[in-house]
Amino acid sequence: MTHQYPDRITETATKLSKGAARGTGPWLKYYPQAVSSVIDQLTHWEHDEIDTLVDQWNSVGPPDAYKAQYDYYCSLLDLSTDDWFL
């Protein structure tokens, strides 16, 4: 979801937080609600598209560009992806 519709999620979180700057505490407070709201508003076709992507990523993994993003975020948190499966 977050990779398919980041603009929708960002816009929704900004609206819910009454214009708080992206990434700030007040904005992040509404991020999960924004993701849920965007999911609820997806069309049937968009749901099918997401389901297909989930099945694909579950079978062969996400593209390398997305893996690199997660590795970067983990490095910021001082985690490795190996720690996720302990």
PDB file of C-alpha atoms in Angstrom:
ATOM      1  CA  MET A   1       0.000   0.000   0.000  1.00  0.00           C
ATOM      2  CA  THR A   2       2.579   2.511   1.058  1.00  0.00           C
ATOM      3  CA  HIS A   3       4.536   1.973  -2.165  1.00  0.00           C
ATOM      4  CA  GLN A   4       1.534   1.952  -4.472  1.00  0.00           C
ATOM      5  CA  TYR A   5      -0.320   4.982  -3.115  1.00  0.00           C
ATOM      6  CA  PRO A   6       2.116   7.129  -1.106  1.00  0.00           C
ATOM      7  CA  ASP A   7       0.651  10.420  -2.327  1.00  0.00           C
ATOM      8  CA  ARG A   8      -2.866   9.470  -1.244  1.00  0.00           C
ATOM      9  CA  ILE A   9      -1.627   8.394   2.175  1.00  0.00           C
ATOM     10  CA  THR A  10       0.454  11.550   2.627  1.00  0.00           C
ATOM     11  CA  GLU A  11      -2.447  13.768   1.593  1.00  0.00           C
ATOM     12  CA  THR A  12      -4.857  11.967   3.916  1.00  0.00           C
ATOM     13  CA  ALA A  13      -2.457  12.117   6.886  1.00  0.00           C
ATOM     14  CA  THR A  14      -1.951  15.825   6.275  1.00  0.00           C
ATOM     15  CA  LYS A  15      -5.717  16.423   6.197  1.00  0.00           C
ATOM     16  CA  LEU A  16      -6.330  14.330   9.311  1.00  0.00           C
ATOM     17  CA  SER A  17      -3.547  16.117  11.190  1.00  0.00           C
ATOM     18  CA  LYS A  18      -4.957  19.498  10.132  1.00  0.00           C
ATOM     19  CA  GLY A  19      -1.921  20.427   8.086  1.00  0.00           C
ATOM     20  CA  ALA A  20       0.883  19.190  10.308  1.00  0.00           C
ATOM     21  CA  ALA A  21       4.204  18.880   8.500  1.00  0.00           C
ATOM     22  CA  ARG A  22       4.984  15.475   7.077  1.00  0.00           C
ATOM     23  CA  GLY A  23       7.029  13.329   9.443  1.00  0.00           C
ATOM     24  CA  THR A  24       6.280  15.356  12.570  1.00  0.00           C
ATOM     25  CA  GLY A  25       4.730  13.767  15.641  1.00  0.00           C
ATOM     26  CA  PRO A  26       1.215  15.102  14.988  1.00  0.00           C
ATOM     27  CA  TRP A  27       1.387  13.940  11.359  1.00  0.00           C
ATOM     28  CA  LEU A  28       2.739  10.490  12.277  1.00  0.00           C
ATOM     29  CA  LYS A  29      -0.029  10.086  14.844  1.00  0.00           C
ATOM     30  CA  TYR A  30      -2.532   9.982  11.961  1.00  0.00           C
ATOM     31  CA  TYR A  31      -0.431   7.927   9.527  1.00  0.00           C
ATOM     32  CA  PRO A  32      -1.962   4.523  10.434  1.00  0.00           C
ATOM     33  CA  GLN A  33      -5.462   5.987  10.196  1.00  0.00           C
ATOM     34  CA  ALA A  34      -4.561   7.509   6.815  1.00  0.00           C
ATOM     35  CA  VAL A  35      -3.388   4.119   5.490  1.00  0.00           C
ATOM     36  CA  SER A  36      -6.635   2.503   6.670  1.00  0.00           C
ATOM     37  CA  SER A  37      -8.685   5.289   5.111  1.00  0.00           C
ATOM     38  CA  VAL A  38      -6.938   4.929   1.753  1.00  0.00           C
ATOM     39  CA  ILE A  39      -7.457   1.150   1.837  1.00  0.00           C
ATOM     40  CA  ASP A  40     -11.164   1.679   2.522  1.00  0.00           C
ATOM     41  CA  GLN A  41     -11.428   4.014  -0.473  1.00  0.00           C
ATOM     42  CA  LEU A  42      -9.719   1.743  -3.012  1.00  0.00           C
ATOM     43  CA  THR A  43     -11.745   0.654  -5.991  1.00  0.00           C
ATOM     44  CA  HIS A  44     -12.321  -3.029  -6.666  1.00  0.00           C
ATOM     45  CA  TRP A  45      -9.736  -2.863  -9.446  1.00  0.00           C
ATOM     46  CA  GLU A  46      -7.167  -1.258  -7.097  1.00  0.00           C
ATOM     47  CA  HIS A  47      -7.794  -3.957  -4.464  1.00  0.00           C
ATOM     48  CA  ASP A  48      -7.188  -6.617  -7.103  1.00  0.00           C
ATOM     49  CA  GLU A  49      -4.001  -4.855  -8.184  1.00  0.00           C
ATOM     50  CA  ILE A  50      -2.707  -4.803  -4.596  1.00  0.00           C
ATOM     51  CA  ASP A  51      -3.648  -8.464  -4.055  1.00  0.00           C
ATOM     52  CA  THR A  52      -1.741  -9.435  -7.204  1.00  0.00           C
ATOM     53  CA  LEU A  53       1.299  -7.465  -6.062  1.00  0.00           C
ATOM     54  CA  VAL A  54       1.171  -9.047  -2.590  1.00  0.00           C
ATOM     55  CA  ASP A  55       1.038 -12.526  -4.124  1.00  0.00           C
ATOM     56  CA  GLN A  56       3.959 -11.687  -6.410  1.00  0.00           C
ATOM     57  CA  TRP A  57       6.095 -10.222  -3.611  1.00  0.00           C
ATOM     58  CA  ASN A  58       5.292 -13.177  -1.348  1.00  0.00           C
ATOM     59  CA  SER A  59       6.477 -15.624  -3.982  1.00  0.00           C
ATOM     60  CA  VAL A  60       9.568 -13.868  -5.390  1.00  0.00           C
ATOM     61  CA  GLY A  61      10.152 -10.966  -3.013  1.00  0.00           C
ATOM     62  CA  PRO A  62       9.943  -7.228  -3.594  1.00  0.00           C
ATOM     63  CA  PRO A  63      12.087  -5.463  -6.195  1.00  0.00           C
ATOM     64  CA  ASP A  64      15.647  -4.648  -5.156  1.00  0.00           C
ATOM     65  CA  ALA A  65      14.838  -0.916  -4.940  1.00  0.00           C
ATOM     66  CA  TYR A  66      12.306  -1.583  -2.175  1.00  0.00           C
ATOM     67  CA  LYS A  67      14.683  -3.910  -0.357  1.00  0.00           C
ATOM     68  CA  ALA A  68      17.302  -1.149  -0.410  1.00  0.00           C
ATOM     69  CA  GLN A  69      14.813   1.287   1.134  1.00  0.00           C
ATOM     70  CA  TYR A  70      14.083  -1.112   3.989  1.00  0.00           C
ATOM     71  CA  ASP A  71      17.789  -1.732   4.544  1.00  0.00           C
ATOM     72  CA  TYR A  72      18.290   2.030   4.737  1.00  0.00           C
ATOM     73  CA  TYR A  73      15.463   2.474   7.258  1.00  0.00           C
ATOM     74  CA  CYS A  74      16.829  -0.400   9.340  1.00  0.00           C
ATOM     75  CA  SER A  75      20.263   1.190   9.348  1.00  0.00           C
ATOM     76  CA  LEU A  76      18.709   4.366  10.743  1.00  0.00           C
ATOM     77  CA  LEU A  77      17.131   2.301  13.498  1.00  0.00           C
ATOM     78  CA  ASP A  78      20.330   0.301  13.998  1.00  0.00           C
ATOM     79  CA  LEU A  79      18.611  -2.919  12.961  1.00  0.00           C
ATOM     80  CA  SER A  80      19.413  -5.449  10.308  1.00  0.00           C
ATOM     81  CA  THR A  81      16.775  -7.297   8.335  1.00  0.00           C
ATOM     82  CA  ASP A  82      18.171 -10.477   9.924  1.00  0.00           C
ATOM     83  CA  ASP A  83      16.840  -9.232  13.282  1.00  0.00           C
ATOM     84  CA  TRP A  84      13.274  -9.360  11.945  1.00  0.00           C
ATOM     85  CA  PHE A  85      13.246 -13.143  11.931  1.00  0.00           C
ATOM     86  CA  LEU A  86      14.761 -13.961  15.310  1.00  0.00           C
TER      87      LEU A  86
END
